[in-house]
Amino acid sequence: MRRKAIELAAVATAAVPGLTPTAVSSAPDDPADFDSALLLDSEGKRWRVRSPRHAEASARLETEFLVLRAFAPAIRAELPFLMPTVAGSVRLGSLTTFVYSHLGGITRSVEELTAGPDALAREIGAALAAIHDLPRAIVSNADLPSYTPNEFRQRRLNELDQAATTGKIPPALLLRWEHALEDVSLWRFNPSVVHGDLHEDNLLVEGPRVTAVTGWTDLRIGDPADDFAWLVASNEQDFVDAVLDAYTTARRDKPDKHLLRRAALSAEFALAQYLVKGIAAGDATMVAEAEEMLATLASDIAEHGGQPISVEPLPSAAAAAVPGAAAPAAPLSGAHAAGAGAGPGMRAADGGAPTPVPPVTVIPVPADQPAVHVTPIPADPAPAPAGAEGGAGAGSSTGDGATTNSPDVPGVPGGPDDTSTAALAIVEVHKN
């Protein structure tokens, strides 16, 4: 259930003793997971409230609380930006709402950031470098996830198989993504501390400066390319190059040469993750949005080629997955077969070379012999019993325990409201 800004102000008074709000406005956030508000109190101080909409979002906020506690004052002092500080929390049922001290700066859209001065691109690059150069002990001490390159690649392959079982991913995208994930040379990088949820809404800027970085719910050790995905998705190559140049200069370790390729893959694959998330939540609006964006992406790649994500080019048979092309000469494997209606296929061992497809020998059929012999079914099949597979509301269980609803599950009325671009209306809170 969505909480209004005025309700969040009331919750904040319970989380922070002595807090007396005098004005409140909604704040941009992920509308599927959180309700957020900005408060002004009687002493002129500002606060931010984040309230989760479901258990998974609440767990992420609790993880962020642990992350923020792990950043000792000495580590914070070395960062070129500020980080949030938790002022208080309150548990409502099974969900926990957090109140943070306000940080200076405002959020900007991607278009505003990419149109900004060169100094802003350098600031973003320096901020990314500072995050990726953080000591790994911050992650390990908080018992947060840590992945080697091959573990990360295999995790993404598993996610791809899960997405493919929905039957809603265009085959061209399945083929493109699996080819990149099977391209082992693409996945040679040095793991680093990764923010994990970096995008324009988690950057606070003031003029040409990055003043603060927020949203530390997905900190981990993994692929630094993930933090570049939102930049690559902007399609503003000059801006991306400027950020990368500043990042390369500021980092202690030189970034690998395929970082932007993996970032482009991560940006594309985020649509499949959004689809799976919508299906698991039973949110018909999210599912429809994801399907539309996936179809648009597949069409754009078919027409323009898309951004390069693989080191090795796709085999010529891959053209068959593009709309309008001929059918492939060889059957699809892995996620491709799942996208065509089969279950996830078998794969070669990690790092192993794919098995070559033998040449196909075509034997002509004699003209007087029918090509296919059809045996008629002797009796009408018995009607399926009630509750058989395929009925409305049926679901399937994925490999990691999540439940994927069938495509015809009724949608949840009134999808999440996106407040990221809406004007913020100020509501006066009068005290009795």
CSV table of C-alpha atoms in Angstrom, one decimal:
chain,number,residue,atom,x,y,z
A,1,MET,CA,0.0,0.0,0.0
A,2,ARG,CA,1.3,3.4,-1.0
A,3,ARG,CA,2.0,5.9,1.8
A,4,LYS,CA,1.4,9.6,1.1
A,5,ALA,CA,4.0,12.2,2.0
A,6,ILE,CA,1.9,13.5,4.9
A,7,GLU,CA,1.7,9.9,6.3
A,8,LEU,CA,5.5,9.6,6.1
A,9,ALA,CA,5.9,12.8,8.0
A,10,ALA,CA,3.8,11.3,10.8
A,11,VAL,CA,5.9,8.1,10.8
A,12,ALA,CA,9.1,10.2,11.0
A,13,THR,CA,8.0,11.8,14.2
A,14,ALA,CA,7.9,8.3,15.8
A,15,ALA,CA,11.3,7.4,14.4
A,16,VAL,CA,13.1,10.6,15.5
A,17,PRO,CA,12.0,11.9,18.9
A,18,GLY,CA,11.6,15.6,19.0
A,19,LEU,CA,11.2,15.9,15.2
A,20,THR,CA,8.4,18.4,14.4
A,21,PRO,CA,7.7,18.6,10.6
A,22,THR,CA,6.4,21.9,9.3
A,23,ALA,CA,6.5,21.1,5.6
A,24,VAL,CA,6.6,17.9,3.5
A,25,SER,CA,7.0,17.0,-0.2
A,26,SER,CA,7.2,13.7,-2.1
A,27,ALA,CA,10.7,12.7,-3.2
A,28,PRO,CA,11.9,10.8,-6.3
A,29,ASP,CA,12.6,7.1,-5.6
A,30,ASP,CA,11.9,3.6,-7.1
A,31,PRO,CA,8.1,3.7,-7.1
A,32,ALA,CA,7.8,-0.1,-7.2
A,33,ASP,CA,9.8,-0.5,-3.9
A,34,PHE,CA,9.7,2.6,-1.9
A,35,ASP,CA,7.7,5.6,-0.8
A,36,SER,CA,9.8,8.6,0.0
A,37,ALA,CA,9.4,12.1,1.3
A,38,LEU,CA,11.4,15.2,2.2
A,39,LEU,CA,10.7,17.0,5.5
A,40,LEU,CA,11.4,20.4,6.9
A,41,ASP,CA,11.2,20.7,10.6
A,42,SER,CA,10.6,23.6,13.0
A,43,GLU,CA,14.3,24.2,13.3
A,44,GLY,CA,14.9,24.5,9.6
A,45,LYS,CA,16.5,21.2,9.3
A,46,ARG,CA,15.7,18.8,6.4
A,47,TRP,CA,15.1,15.1,6.6
A,48,ARG,CA,14.5,12.2,4.1
A,49,VAL,CA,12.1,9.4,4.8
A,50,ARG,CA,12.1,6.0,2.9
A,51,SER,CA,9.3,3.5,3.5
A,52,PRO,CA,9.4,0.1,1.9
A,53,ARG,CA,6.4,-1.3,0.1
A,54,HIS,CA,7.1,-5.0,0.6
A,55,ALA,CA,9.4,-7.3,2.5
A,56,GLU,CA,12.2,-7.5,0.0
A,57,ALA,CA,12.5,-3.7,-0.1
A,58,SER,CA,12.5,-3.5,3.7
A,59,ALA,CA,15.3,-6.1,3.8
A,60,ARG,CA,17.3,-3.8,1.3
A,61,LEU,CA,16.9,-0.8,3.6
A,62,GLU,CA,18.1,-2.9,6.6
A,63,THR,CA,21.1,-3.9,4.6
A,64,GLU,CA,21.8,-0.3,3.7
A,65,PHE,CA,21.7,0.5,7.4
A,66,LEU,CA,24.4,-2.1,8.0
A,67,VAL,CA,26.4,-0.7,5.1
A,68,LEU,CA,26.2,2.9,6.3
A,69,ARG,CA,27.4,1.8,9.8
A,70,ALA,CA,30.4,0.1,8.2
A,71,PHE,CA,31.6,3.3,6.7
A,72,ALA,CA,33.7,4.6,9.6
A,73,PRO,CA,34.3,8.4,9.8
A,74,ALA,CA,37.9,8.0,8.5
A,75,ILE,CA,36.6,6.2,5.4
A,76,ARG,CA,33.9,8.8,4.8
A,77,ALA,CA,36.4,11.6,5.1
A,78,GLU,CA,38.4,10.3,2.2
A,79,LEU,CA,35.4,10.2,-0.2
A,80,PRO,CA,34.8,13.1,-2.6
A,81,PHE,CA,31.1,13.1,-1.7
A,82,LEU,CA,28.8,12.8,1.4
A,83,MET,CA,26.9,9.7,2.4
A,84,PRO,CA,23.6,9.4,4.2
A,85,THR,CA,23.3,9.1,8.0
A,86,VAL,CA,20.4,7.2,9.6
A,87,ALA,CA,18.7,9.4,12.2
A,88,GLY,CA,16.1,6.8,13.3
A,89,SER,CA,13.8,4.0,12.2
A,90,VAL,CA,10.4,2.6,13.1
A,91,ARG,CA,8.9,-0.8,12.4
A,92,LEU,CA,5.4,-0.9,11.0
A,93,GLY,CA,4.2,-4.5,11.0
A,94,SER,CA,6.9,-6.5,9.1
A,95,LEU,CA,8.4,-3.4,7.4
A,96,THR,CA,10.9,-0.9,8.6
A,97,THR,CA,10.9,2.8,7.7
A,98,PHE,CA,14.1,4.8,8.0
A,99,VAL,CA,14.7,8.5,8.4
A,100,TYR,CA,17.9,10.1,7.2
A,101,SER,CA,19.6,13.4,7.8
A,102,HIS,CA,19.2,15.5,4.7
A,103,LEU,CA,22.1,15.9,2.3
A,104,GLY,CA,22.8,18.9,0.2
A,105,GLY,CA,22.2,18.9,-3.6
A,106,ILE,CA,19.4,17.9,-5.8
A,107,THR,CA,18.7,15.0,-8.3
A,108,ARG,CA,18.9,15.7,-12.0
A,109,SER,CA,17.6,13.7,-14.9
A,110,VAL,CA,20.0,11.8,-17.2
A,111,GLU,CA,19.3,14.4,-19.9
A,112,GLU,CA,20.3,17.2,-17.5
A,113,LEU,CA,23.4,15.4,-16.4
A,114,THR,CA,24.6,14.6,-19.9
A,115,ALA,CA,24.0,18.2,-21.0
A,116,GLY,CA,25.9,19.6,-18.0
A,117,PRO,CA,29.4,21.0,-18.0
A,118,ASP,CA,32.5,18.8,-18.5
A,119,ALA,CA,33.4,19.4,-14.9
A,120,LEU,CA,30.3,17.4,-13.9
A,121,ALA,CA,31.3,14.4,-16.0
A,122,ARG,CA,34.7,14.5,-14.3
A,123,GLU,CA,33.0,14.6,-10.9
A,124,ILE,CA,30.9,11.6,-11.7
A,125,GLY,CA,34.0,9.7,-12.9
A,126,ALA,CA,35.9,10.6,-9.7
A,127,ALA,CA,32.9,9.5,-7.6
A,128,LEU,CA,32.7,6.1,-9.4
A,129,ALA,CA,36.5,5.6,-8.9
A,130,ALA,CA,36.2,6.4,-5.2
A,131,ILE,CA,33.5,3.8,-4.8
A,132,HIS,CA,35.3,1.1,-6.7
A,133,ASP,CA,38.6,1.8,-4.8
A,134,LEU,CA,36.9,1.3,-1.4
A,135,PRO,CA,38.5,-1.4,0.8
A,136,ARG,CA,36.8,-4.8,0.3
A,137,ALA,CA,36.7,-5.3,4.1
A,138,ILE,CA,33.6,-3.0,4.1
A,139,VAL,CA,31.7,-5.6,2.2
A,140,SER,CA,33.1,-8.7,3.8
A,141,ASN,CA,32.7,-7.3,7.4
A,142,ALA,CA,29.0,-6.6,6.6
A,143,ASP,CA,28.6,-10.2,5.2
A,144,LEU,CA,27.5,-8.8,1.8
A,145,PRO,CA,27.8,-10.7,-1.5
A,146,SER,CA,31.1,-11.2,-3.2
A,147,TYR,CA,31.6,-12.6,-6.7
A,148,THR,CA,34.6,-13.7,-8.8
A,149,PRO,CA,34.3,-12.9,-12.5
A,150,ASN,CA,33.2,-16.4,-13.3
A,151,GLU,CA,30.7,-16.6,-10.5
A,152,PHE,CA,29.2,-13.3,-11.6
A,153,ARG,CA,29.0,-14.5,-15.2
A,154,GLN,CA,27.3,-17.8,-14.1
A,155,ARG,CA,24.9,-15.9,-11.9
A,156,ARG,CA,23.9,-13.7,-14.9
A,157,LEU,CA,23.5,-16.9,-17.0
A,158,ASN,CA,21.1,-18.3,-14.4
A,159,GLU,CA,19.1,-15.1,-14.4
A,160,LEU,CA,19.0,-15.3,-18.2
A,161,ASP,CA,17.6,-18.8,-18.1
A,162,GLN,CA,15.0,-17.7,-15.5
A,163,ALA,CA,13.9,-14.8,-17.7
A,164,ALA,CA,13.8,-17.0,-20.8
A,165,THR,CA,11.3,-19.4,-19.1
A,166,THR,CA,8.7,-16.5,-19.1
A,167,GLY,CA,8.4,-16.8,-22.9
A,168,LYS,CA,8.3,-13.0,-23.2
A,169,ILE,CA,11.9,-12.3,-24.2
A,170,PRO,CA,12.4,-11.7,-27.9
A,171,PRO,CA,14.5,-14.6,-29.3
A,172,ALA,CA,17.0,-12.1,-30.9
A,173,LEU,CA,17.8,-10.7,-27.4
A,174,LEU,CA,18.2,-14.1,-25.9
A,175,LEU,CA,20.6,-15.0,-28.5
A,176,ARG,CA,22.5,-11.8,-28.2
A,177,TRP,CA,22.8,-11.9,-24.4
A,178,GLU,CA,23.7,-15.6,-24.2
A,179,HIS,CA,26.4,-15.1,-26.8
A,180,ALA,CA,27.9,-12.3,-24.8
A,181,LEU,CA,27.7,-14.3,-21.6
A,182,GLU,CA,29.4,-17.3,-23.2
A,183,ASP,CA,32.2,-15.1,-24.6
A,184,VAL,CA,34.7,-15.8,-21.8
A,185,SER,CA,37.2,-13.2,-22.9
A,186,LEU,CA,34.6,-10.5,-22.1
A,187,TRP,CA,34.6,-11.5,-18.4
A,188,ARG,CA,38.2,-11.0,-17.5
A,189,PHE,CA,38.1,-8.1,-14.9
A,190,ASN,CA,39.3,-7.3,-11.4
A,191,PRO,CA,36.3,-7.4,-9.0
A,192,SER,CA,35.9,-4.3,-6.9
A,193,VAL,CA,33.4,-2.8,-4.4
A,194,VAL,CA,30.3,-1.9,-6.5
A,195,HIS,CA,27.5,0.4,-5.5
A,196,GLY,CA,25.0,-1.9,-7.3
A,197,ASP,CA,22.2,0.6,-7.7
A,198,LEU,CA,23.8,3.6,-9.1
A,199,HIS,CA,21.7,5.9,-11.3
A,200,GLU,CA,20.6,9.5,-11.6
A,201,ASP,CA,18.2,9.4,-8.6
A,202,ASN,CA,21.0,8.3,-6.3
A,203,LEU,CA,23.3,11.2,-7.3
A,204,LEU,CA,22.9,14.6,-5.6
A,205,VAL,CA,24.5,17.4,-7.5
A,206,GLU,CA,25.0,21.1,-7.0
A,207,GLY,CA,26.2,23.0,-10.1
A,208,PRO,CA,29.1,21.1,-11.5
A,209,ARG,CA,29.7,19.1,-8.3
A,210,VAL,CA,28.5,15.7,-7.0
A,211,THR,CA,27.7,16.5,-3.4
A,212,ALA,CA,26.4,13.1,-2.2
A,213,VAL,CA,25.7,9.5,-3.3
A,214,THR,CA,22.7,7.7,-1.8
A,215,GLY,CA,20.8,4.3,-2.2
A,216,TRP,CA,23.4,2.0,-0.7
A,217,THR,CA,21.1,-1.0,-0.6
A,218,ASP,CA,23.0,-3.3,-3.1
A,219,LEU,CA,26.7,-2.9,-2.1
A,220,ARG,CA,28.8,-5.9,-3.1
A,221,ILE,CA,32.0,-7.1,-4.6
A,222,GLY,CA,31.5,-7.7,-8.3
A,223,ASP,CA,31.7,-6.2,-11.7
A,224,PRO,CA,32.5,-2.5,-11.8
A,225,ALA,CA,30.7,-2.3,-15.2
A,226,ASP,CA,27.4,-2.5,-13.4
A,227,ASP,CA,27.8,1.0,-12.1
A,228,PHE,CA,28.2,2.3,-15.6
A,229,ALA,CA,25.1,0.7,-17.0
A,230,TRP,CA,22.8,3.8,-16.5
A,231,LEU,CA,25.4,6.0,-18.2
A,232,VAL,CA,25.7,3.7,-21.2
A,233,ALA,CA,21.9,3.5,-21.5
A,234,SER,CA,21.8,7.3,-22.0
A,235,ASN,CA,23.4,6.9,-25.5
A,236,GLU,CA,25.4,10.0,-25.0
A,237,GLN,CA,28.8,8.6,-26.0
A,238,ASP,CA,30.7,11.9,-25.5
A,239,PHE,CA,29.5,12.2,-22.0
A,240,VAL,CA,30.2,8.5,-21.2
A,241,ASP,CA,33.8,8.9,-22.7
A,242,ALA,CA,34.4,12.0,-20.5
A,243,VAL,CA,33.2,10.1,-17.4
A,244,LEU,CA,35.4,7.1,-18.3
A,245,ASP,CA,38.5,9.2,-18.8
A,246,ALA,CA,38.1,10.8,-15.4
A,247,TYR,CA,37.4,7.4,-13.9
A,248,THR,CA,40.5,5.9,-15.4
A,249,THR,CA,42.6,8.7,-14.2
A,250,ALA,CA,41.3,8.6,-10.6
A,251,ARG,CA,41.3,4.8,-10.1
A,252,ARG,CA,44.2,3.0,-8.5
A,253,ASP,CA,43.7,0.0,-10.7
A,254,LYS,CA,43.4,0.5,-14.5
A,255,PRO,CA,39.9,-0.6,-15.7
A,256,ASP,CA,39.7,-3.5,-18.1
A,257,LYS,CA,39.2,-2.7,-21.8
A,258,HIS,CA,35.8,-4.4,-22.0
A,259,LEU,CA,34.1,-2.5,-19.2
A,260,LEU,CA,31.7,-0.5,-21.4
A,261,ARG,CA,30.7,-3.6,-23.3
A,262,ARG,CA,29.6,-5.3,-20.1
A,263,ALA,CA,28.0,-2.1,-19.0
A,264,ALA,CA,25.9,-2.1,-22.2
A,265,LEU,CA,24.9,-5.7,-21.6
A,266,SER,CA,23.9,-4.9,-18.0
A,267,ALA,CA,21.8,-2.0,-19.3
A,268,GLU,CA,20.0,-4.2,-21.8
A,269,PHE,CA,19.6,-7.1,-19.4
A,270,ALA,CA,18.0,-4.8,-16.7
A,271,LEU,CA,14.8,-4.9,-18.9
A,272,ALA,CA,14.6,-8.7,-18.5
A,273,GLN,CA,15.2,-8.4,-14.7
A,274,TYR,CA,12.4,-5.8,-14.6
A,275,LEU,CA,10.1,-8.2,-16.4
A,276,VAL,CA,10.9,-11.1,-14.0
A,277,LYS,CA,10.3,-8.8,-11.1
A,278,GLY,CA,7.0,-7.7,-12.4
A,279,ILE,CA,5.8,-11.3,-13.0
A,280,ALA,CA,6.9,-12.4,-9.5
A,281,ALA,CA,5.0,-9.5,-8.0
A,282,GLY,CA,1.9,-10.1,-10.1
A,283,ASP,CA,2.1,-6.5,-11.4
A,284,ALA,CA,0.5,-6.5,-14.9
A,285,THR,CA,1.6,-2.9,-15.4
A,286,MET,CA,5.2,-3.7,-14.8
A,287,VAL,CA,5.0,-6.7,-17.1
A,288,ALA,CA,3.4,-4.7,-19.9
A,289,GLU,CA,6.0,-1.9,-19.6
A,290,ALA,CA,8.8,-4.5,-19.7
A,291,GLU,CA,7.4,-6.3,-22.7
A,292,GLU,CA,7.1,-3.0,-24.6
A,293,MET,CA,10.6,-1.9,-23.7
A,294,LEU,CA,12.0,-5.3,-24.7
A,295,ALA,CA,10.2,-5.2,-28.0
A,296,THR,CA,11.5,-1.7,-28.7
A,297,LEU,CA,15.1,-2.8,-27.9
A,298,ALA,CA,14.8,-5.8,-30.1
A,299,SER,CA,13.5,-3.6,-33.0
A,300,ASP,CA,16.2,-1.0,-32.5
A,301,ILE,CA,19.0,-3.7,-32.5
A,302,ALA,CA,17.5,-5.3,-35.6
A,303,GLU,CA,17.4,-2.0,-37.4
A,304,HIS,CA,20.6,-0.3,-36.2
A,305,GLY,CA,22.7,-3.1,-34.8
A,306,GLY,CA,22.8,-1.9,-31.1
A,307,GLN,CA,25.8,-1.2,-29.0
A,308,PRO,CA,28.6,-3.8,-29.2
A,309,ILE,CA,28.5,-6.1,-26.2
A,310,SER,CA,30.5,-9.2,-27.4
A,311,VAL,CA,34.1,-9.4,-28.2
A,312,GLU,CA,33.5,-12.2,-30.7
A,313,PRO,CA,30.9,-11.4,-33.4
A,314,LEU,CA,27.6,-13.4,-33.4
A,315,PRO,CA,27.7,-16.4,-35.7
A,316,SER,CA,26.0,-15.9,-39.1
A,317,ALA,CA,23.1,-18.2,-38.0
A,318,ALA,CA,22.3,-15.6,-35.3
A,319,ALA,CA,20.7,-13.4,-38.0
A,320,ALA,CA,17.8,-15.8,-37.9
A,321,ALA,CA,16.7,-14.5,-34.6
A,322,VAL,CA,16.3,-11.0,-36.0
A,323,PRO,CA,12.7,-10.3,-37.1
A,324,GLY,CA,12.3,-10.9,-40.8
A,325,ALA,CA,15.4,-13.1,-41.2
A,326,ALA,CA,15.4,-16.8,-42.2
A,327,ALA,CA,15.1,-19.5,-39.6
A,328,PRO,CA,18.4,-20.8,-38.1
A,329,ALA,CA,19.9,-23.9,-39.6
A,330,ALA,CA,20.7,-25.3,-36.2
A,331,PRO,CA,18.5,-25.6,-33.1
A,332,LEU,CA,18.9,-23.1,-30.3
A,333,SER,CA,20.4,-24.1,-27.0
A,334,GLY,CA,20.2,-22.9,-23.4
A,335,ALA,CA,18.1,-19.7,-23.0
A,336,HIS,CA,17.1,-19.6,-26.6
A,337,ALA,CA,15.3,-22.9,-26.4
A,338,ALA,CA,13.6,-21.8,-23.3
A,339,GLY,CA,12.4,-18.6,-25.0
A,340,ALA,CA,10.9,-20.7,-27.7
A,341,GLY,CA,8.8,-22.7,-25.2
A,342,ALA,CA,11.2,-25.3,-24.0
A,343,GLY,CA,12.9,-25.4,-20.5
A,344,PRO,CA,16.4,-24.1,-19.9
A,345,GLY,CA,18.9,-26.2,-21.9
A,346,MET,CA,22.2,-27.8,-21.0
A,347,ARG,CA,25.3,-25.7,-21.3
A,348,ALA,CA,29.0,-26.4,-21.8
A,349,ALA,CA,31.1,-26.3,-18.7
A,350,ASP,CA,32.2,-22.8,-17.7
A,351,GLY,CA,35.2,-21.7,-19.8
A,352,GLY,CA,34.7,-24.5,-22.2
A,353,ALA,CA,34.4,-24.0,-25.9
A,354,PRO,CA,31.0,-24.5,-27.4
A,355,THR,CA,30.5,-27.8,-29.2
A,356,PRO,CA,30.6,-27.3,-33.0
A,357,VAL,CA,27.4,-28.0,-34.9
A,358,PRO,CA,28.0,-30.8,-37.5
A,359,PRO,CA,27.1,-30.0,-41.1
A,360,VAL,CA,23.6,-30.9,-42.1
A,361,THR,CA,23.2,-33.4,-45.0
A,362,VAL,CA,20.0,-32.9,-46.9
A,363,ILE,CA,18.6,-36.2,-48.5
A,364,PRO,CA,15.9,-35.5,-51.1
A,365,VAL,CA,12.6,-37.2,-50.7
A,366,PRO,CA,11.3,-39.2,-53.7
A,367,ALA,CA,8.5,-37.5,-55.5
A,368,ASP,CA,6.1,-40.5,-55.1
A,369,GLN,CA,6.7,-40.8,-51.3
A,370,PRO,CA,5.0,-38.4,-48.8
A,371,ALA,CA,7.5,-36.5,-46.7
A,372,VAL,CA,5.6,-37.1,-43.5
A,373,HIS,CA,3.4,-40.1,-42.5
A,374,VAL,CA,0.6,-38.9,-40.1
A,375,THR,CA,-1.0,-41.5,-37.9
A,376,PRO,CA,-4.5,-40.4,-36.8
A,377,ILE,CA,-5.3,-40.2,-33.1
A,378,PRO,CA,-7.7,-43.1,-32.4
A,379,ALA,CA,-9.9,-41.3,-29.8
A,380,ASP,CA,-10.7,-37.9,-28.6
A,381,PRO,CA,-8.5,-36.9,-25.7
A,382,ALA,CA,-10.2,-36.9,-22.3
A,383,PRO,CA,-11.0,-33.4,-20.9
A,384,ALA,CA,-8.4,-32.0,-18.6
A,385,PRO,CA,-9.3,-32.2,-14.9
A,386,ALA,CA,-10.1,-29.0,-13.1
A,387,GLY,CA,-7.1,-27.1,-11.8
A,388,ALA,CA,-4.8,-28.5,-14.5
A,389,GLU,CA,-1.7,-26.6,-15.6
A,390,GLY,CA,-2.3,-23.6,-17.7
A,391,GLY,CA,-5.4,-22.3,-15.7
A,392,ALA,CA,-5.7,-18.7,-14.6
A,393,GLY,CA,-3.4,-17.9,-11.8
A,394,ALA,CA,-1.0,-20.8,-12.3
A,395,GLY,CA,2.6,-20.2,-11.6
A,396,SER,CA,5.9,-21.8,-12.0
A,397,SER,CA,8.8,-22.0,-9.6
A,398,THR,CA,12.1,-20.7,-10.7
A,399,GLY,CA,15.5,-22.1,-9.8
A,400,ASP,CA,16.1,-19.8,-6.9
A,401,GLY,CA,12.8,-20.3,-5.2
A,402,ALA,CA,10.9,-17.3,-6.8
A,403,THR,CA,7.5,-17.9,-8.2
A,404,THR,CA,6.8,-16.8,-11.8
A,405,ASN,CA,3.2,-16.1,-12.5
A,406,SER,CA,1.6,-17.2,-15.8
A,407,PRO,CA,1.1,-14.5,-18.5
A,408,ASP,CA,-2.6,-14.4,-17.9
A,409,VAL,CA,-2.5,-13.6,-14.2
A,410,PRO,CA,-4.9,-10.7,-13.5
A,411,GLY,CA,-3.0,-7.4,-13.1
A,412,VAL,CA,-2.9,-5.4,-10.0
A,413,PRO,CA,-5.0,-2.3,-10.5
A,414,GLY,CA,-3.4,1.0,-10.2
A,415,GLY,CA,0.3,0.3,-10.8
A,416,PRO,CA,3.1,2.1,-9.0
A,417,ASP,CA,3.1,5.9,-9.4
A,418,ASP,CA,6.3,7.2,-10.8
A,419,THR,CA,7.2,10.4,-8.9
A,420,SER,CA,10.6,10.8,-10.4
A,421,THR,CA,9.6,13.6,-12.8
A,422,ALA,CA,6.5,14.9,-11.0
A,423,ALA,CA,6.4,18.4,-9.5
A,424,LEU,CA,6.8,18.3,-5.8
A,425,ALA,CA,3.8,19.9,-4.0
A,426,ILE,CA,4.5,21.4,-0.6
A,427,VAL,CA,1.9,20.5,2.0
A,428,GLU,CA,1.9,22.5,5.2
A,429,VAL,CA,1.6,20.4,8.3
A,430,HIS,CA,-0.3,22.3,11.0
A,431,LYS,CA,0.1,21.4,14.6
A,432,ASN,CA,-2.8,21.5,17.0
